[in-house]
CSV table of C-alpha atoms in Angstrom, one decimal:
chain,number,residue,atom,x,y,z
L,1,UNK,CA,-21.8,55.2,18.6
L,2,UNK,CA,-22.5,52.0,20.5
L,3,UNK,CA,-22.4,53.5,24.0
L,4,UNK,CA,-25.4,52.7,26.3
L,5,UNK,CA,-27.3,55.8,27.3
L,6,UNK,CA,-29.4,55.1,30.5
L,7,UNK,CA,-32.4,57.3,29.6
L,8,UNK,CA,-35.2,56.8,32.2
L,9,UNK,CA,-38.8,56.0,31.3
L,10,UNK,CA,-39.8,59.5,32.4
L,11,UNK,CA,-38.1,62.1,30.2
L,12,UNK,CA,-39.0,64.9,27.8
L,13,UNK,CA,-37.3,67.2,25.4
L,14,UNK,CA,-35.7,70.3,26.9
L,15,UNK,CA,-34.9,73.8,25.6
L,16,UNK,CA,-32.8,74.6,22.5
L,17,UNK,CA,-29.2,75.7,22.8
L,18,UNK,CA,-29.1,79.0,24.6
L,19,UNK,CA,-26.4,80.4,22.3
L,20,UNK,CA,-28.7,80.1,19.2
L,21,UNK,CA,-30.8,83.0,20.5
L,22,UNK,CA,-27.9,85.4,19.9
L,23,UNK,CA,-26.4,86.5,16.6
L,24,UNK,CA,-23.6,84.2,15.3
L,25,UNK,CA,-20.2,85.3,16.4
L,26,UNK,CA,-16.8,83.9,15.5
L,27,UNK,CA,-15.3,81.5,18.1
L,28,UNK,CA,-11.6,82.4,18.7
L,29,UNK,CA,-9.0,80.6,20.8
L,30,UNK,CA,-7.7,84.0,22.0
L,31,UNK,CA,-11.2,85.0,23.4
L,32,UNK,CA,-11.5,81.7,25.2
L,33,UNK,CA,-8.1,81.9,26.7
L,34,UNK,CA,-8.7,85.5,27.8
L,35,UNK,CA,-12.0,84.6,29.5
L,36,UNK,CA,-10.6,81.5,31.3
L,37,UNK,CA,-7.4,83.3,32.4
L,38,UNK,CA,-9.4,86.0,34.0
L,39,UNK,CA,-11.2,83.6,36.3
L,40,UNK,CA,-9.7,82.9,39.8
L,41,UNK,CA,-8.8,79.3,40.7
L,42,UNK,CA,-11.4,78.0,43.1
L,43,UNK,CA,-10.7,75.8,46.1
L,44,UNK,CA,-11.7,72.1,46.2
L,45,UNK,CA,-15.1,72.2,47.9
L,46,UNK,CA,-16.9,68.9,47.1
L,47,UNK,CA,-20.6,69.0,48.2
L,48,UNK,CA,-20.5,65.5,49.7
L,49,UNK,CA,-18.1,63.9,52.2
L,50,UNK,CA,-17.3,60.8,50.1
L,51,UNK,CA,-16.5,62.7,46.9
L,52,UNK,CA,-13.8,61.4,44.6
L,53,UNK,CA,-11.7,64.5,43.7
L,54,UNK,CA,-11.0,64.4,39.9
L,55,UNK,CA,-9.7,66.6,37.2
L,56,UNK,CA,-10.1,66.7,33.4
L,57,UNK,CA,-8.0,68.5,30.8
L,58,UNK,CA,-9.9,70.5,28.1
L,59,UNK,CA,-7.2,70.8,25.4
L,60,UNK,CA,-7.8,73.4,22.6
L,61,UNK,CA,-5.9,74.1,19.5
L,62,UNK,CA,-6.5,76.8,16.8
L,63,UNK,CA,-8.2,75.2,13.8
L,64,UNK,CA,-8.6,78.3,11.7
L,65,UNK,CA,-11.6,80.4,10.8
L,66,UNK,CA,-14.5,79.9,13.2
L,67,UNK,CA,-16.9,82.4,11.8
L,68,UNK,CA,-20.7,81.9,11.9
L,69,UNK,CA,-20.7,78.9,14.2
L,70,UNK,CA,-21.0,76.5,11.4
L,71,UNK,CA,-17.6,74.7,11.8
L,72,UNK,CA,-13.9,75.5,12.0
L,73,UNK,CA,-12.4,77.6,14.7
L,74,UNK,CA,-10.7,76.1,17.8
L,75,UNK,CA,-10.8,72.3,18.1
L,76,UNK,CA,-11.1,70.4,21.4
L,77,UNK,CA,-9.5,67.1,22.3
L,78,UNK,CA,-11.9,64.3,23.3
L,79,UNK,CA,-11.5,60.6,23.9
L,80,UNK,CA,-13.8,57.6,23.8
L,81,UNK,CA,-13.7,55.3,26.7
L,82,UNK,CA,-13.3,51.5,26.0
L,83,UNK,CA,-16.4,49.3,25.9
L,84,UNK,CA,-14.5,46.9,28.2
L,85,UNK,CA,-14.7,49.3,31.2
L,86,UNK,CA,-17.1,48.7,34.0
L,87,UNK,CA,-18.5,52.2,34.2
L,88,UNK,CA,-19.0,55.0,31.6
L,89,UNK,CA,-18.1,52.5,28.9
L,90,UNK,CA,-18.1,53.9,25.4
L,91,UNK,CA,-18.7,57.4,26.5
L,92,UNK,CA,-16.9,60.4,25.0
L,93,UNK,CA,-15.1,62.5,27.5
L,94,UNK,CA,-12.0,64.7,28.2
L,95,UNK,CA,-8.8,63.1,29.3
L,96,UNK,CA,-8.8,62.9,33.1
L,97,UNK,CA,-9.2,60.9,36.3
L,98,UNK,CA,-8.8,60.9,40.1
L,99,UNK,CA,-6.4,63.0,42.0
L,100,UNK,CA,-3.8,61.1,44.1
L,101,UNK,CA,-2.9,62.4,47.6
L,102,UNK,CA,-0.9,65.6,47.4
L,103,UNK,CA,-1.6,66.2,43.7
L,104,UNK,CA,-3.1,69.4,42.4
L,105,UNK,CA,-6.0,69.3,39.9
L,106,UNK,CA,-3.8,70.7,37.1
L,107,UNK,CA,-1.1,68.1,37.8
L,108,UNK,CA,-3.7,65.3,37.8
L,109,UNK,CA,-5.2,66.4,34.5
L,110,UNK,CA,-1.8,66.6,32.8
L,111,UNK,CA,-0.7,63.2,34.2
L,112,UNK,CA,-3.9,61.6,33.1
L,113,UNK,CA,-3.7,63.1,29.6
L,114,UNK,CA,-0.1,61.7,29.3
L,115,UNK,CA,-1.2,58.3,30.6
L,116,UNK,CA,-4.3,58.0,28.4
L,117,UNK,CA,-3.3,59.5,25.1
L,118,UNK,CA,0.5,60.3,25.3
L,119,UNK,CA,0.0,64.1,25.5
L,120,UNK,CA,3.4,65.5,26.5
L,121,UNK,CA,2.9,68.1,29.3
L,122,UNK,CA,5.8,70.1,27.9
L,123,UNK,CA,3.7,71.1,24.9
L,124,UNK,CA,0.6,72.1,26.9
L,125,UNK,CA,-0.1,75.6,28.2
L,126,UNK,CA,-2.6,75.6,31.1
L,127,UNK,CA,-4.7,78.8,31.2
L,128,UNK,CA,-7.2,78.2,34.0
L,129,UNK,CA,-10.3,76.3,34.9
L,130,UNK,CA,-14.0,76.2,34.4
L,131,UNK,CA,-16.7,75.8,37.1
L,132,UNK,CA,-16.3,72.6,39.2
L,133,UNK,CA,-19.1,70.1,38.9
L,134,UNK,CA,-20.3,66.9,40.7
L,135,UNK,CA,-21.8,63.7,39.5
L,136,UNK,CA,-24.3,61.8,41.6
L,137,UNK,CA,-23.8,58.3,40.2
L,138,UNK,CA,-20.0,58.1,40.4
L,139,UNK,CA,-19.7,60.6,43.4
L,140,UNK,CA,-17.1,62.5,41.4
L,141,UNK,CA,-16.1,66.1,42.1
L,142,UNK,CA,-14.5,67.3,38.8
L,143,UNK,CA,-12.2,70.2,38.1
L,144,UNK,CA,-12.0,71.1,34.4
L,145,UNK,CA,-8.7,72.6,33.5
L,146,UNK,CA,-8.5,74.5,30.2
L,147,UNK,CA,-5.3,74.3,28.2
L,148,UNK,CA,-4.0,74.8,24.7
L,149,UNK,CA,-1.4,73.4,22.3
L,150,UNK,CA,0.2,75.2,19.4
L,151,UNK,CA,0.0,72.3,17.0
L,152,UNK,CA,-2.0,69.1,16.8
L,153,UNK,CA,0.3,66.6,18.5
L,154,UNK,CA,0.6,62.9,17.4
L,155,UNK,CA,-1.5,61.0,20.0
L,156,UNK,CA,-2.2,57.4,20.5
L,157,UNK,CA,-4.3,55.5,23.1
L,158,UNK,CA,-1.9,54.5,25.8
L,159,UNK,CA,-4.0,52.4,28.0
L,160,UNK,CA,-7.0,50.1,27.9
L,161,UNK,CA,-9.3,52.9,29.0
L,162,UNK,CA,-9.3,54.7,25.7
L,163,UNK,CA,-10.1,53.3,22.3
L,164,UNK,CA,-10.5,56.5,20.2
L,165,UNK,CA,-9.1,60.0,20.0
L,166,UNK,CA,-11.1,62.8,18.5
L,167,UNK,CA,-10.5,66.5,17.6
L,168,UNK,CA,-13.8,68.3,17.3
L,169,UNK,CA,-14.3,71.9,16.3
L,170,UNK,CA,-16.2,74.2,18.7
L,171,UNK,CA,-18.0,75.5,15.6
L,172,UNK,CA,-19.5,72.0,15.0
L,173,UNK,CA,-20.5,71.7,18.7
L,174,UNK,CA,-22.2,75.2,18.6
L,175,UNK,CA,-24.4,74.3,15.6
L,176,UNK,CA,-28.1,74.2,16.5
L,177,UNK,CA,-28.6,70.8,14.9
L,178,UNK,CA,-25.7,69.3,17.0
L,179,UNK,CA,-27.0,70.2,20.5
L,180,UNK,CA,-30.1,69.0,22.3
L,181,UNK,CA,-31.3,69.0,25.9
L,182,UNK,CA,-33.4,66.3,27.6
L,183,UNK,CA,-35.1,66.6,31.0
L,184,UNK,CA,-34.7,63.3,32.8
L,185,UNK,CA,-37.0,62.3,35.7
L,186,UNK,CA,-40.3,63.7,37.0
L,187,UNK,CA,-40.8,67.4,38.0
L,188,UNK,CA,-39.7,68.9,40.3
L,189,UNK,CA,-36.8,66.4,40.6
L,190,UNK,CA,-36.1,66.3,36.9
L,191,UNK,CA,-32.6,67.4,35.7
L,192,UNK,CA,-31.3,68.6,32.4
L,193,UNK,CA,-29.0,66.3,30.4
L,194,UNK,CA,-27.1,67.8,27.5
L,195,UNK,CA,-26.3,66.0,24.2
L,196,UNK,CA,-24.0,66.9,21.2
L,197,UNK,CA,-24.7,64.6,18.3
L,198,UNK,CA,-21.7,64.3,16.0
L,199,UNK,CA,-21.7,62.3,12.7
L,200,UNK,CA,-20.8,59.0,14.4
L,201,UNK,CA,-20.6,59.7,18.2
L,202,UNK,CA,-22.8,61.2,20.9
L,203,UNK,CA,-21.3,63.4,23.6
L,204,UNK,CA,-23.5,63.6,26.7
L,205,UNK,CA,-23.6,63.8,30.4
L,206,UNK,CA,-21.3,65.8,32.7
C-alpha cells in the first residue's frame, strides 16, 4: 500500500515466525473462541499516567477449511485508515478507538466498529479479550476484544477515518512468506516490529 512506514536508520531483520517451527495444524474458529473465553478479563492498568485508554474489536468469522496454514479457515476483519488522517494514516488496523468516560472496553470497541464500518452490535458475539498493550508514540493503552459473527455482514466505511474494509484469512497471515520481524533501534534498546505482507497491503505495528 501507500502508507508511510517510519523505519529508523538503525534496524536489522528479526526472527522467523515462531509458529513455523511447529507442525502445521488447522486453524479453527472454535479453538480460538475456546482459548479466548477461558481467559479472565483483566483490569485497566495503563503503565503511564497520561495513557489514552482505547479498545479494538477483533472480529472473526468462519471461512471454511483452514488446514495446513496455507489459507482459508477463520477470517478477521481489518480496516485501512484514511491517508487524510494526521496520525497512523494509511495503516491497516482493527476497528477501535478511545474509551469515553464511564464506558467499558467492550462497549467502546462495539461502538467504534459501528461508527467506522457499520457493524451492527446485535450480530456480534464477544468472547473475551487478548493481552492489553501500550504504544509509546500515541500513548495508547489498548484492550483487544475478540468477537465473532455468523455470516459476513454487509459493511461500508461510515466515516472519514476508514477508506477500505478487508477480510483476511488467518491461514494467509500464518504463512511463513507473509510474516516478517524487524528489530528497530540499537541494542539493547531495540524493539521487535512485526509485519504481515499481503498482496496489496502491509499490516504492521501494534
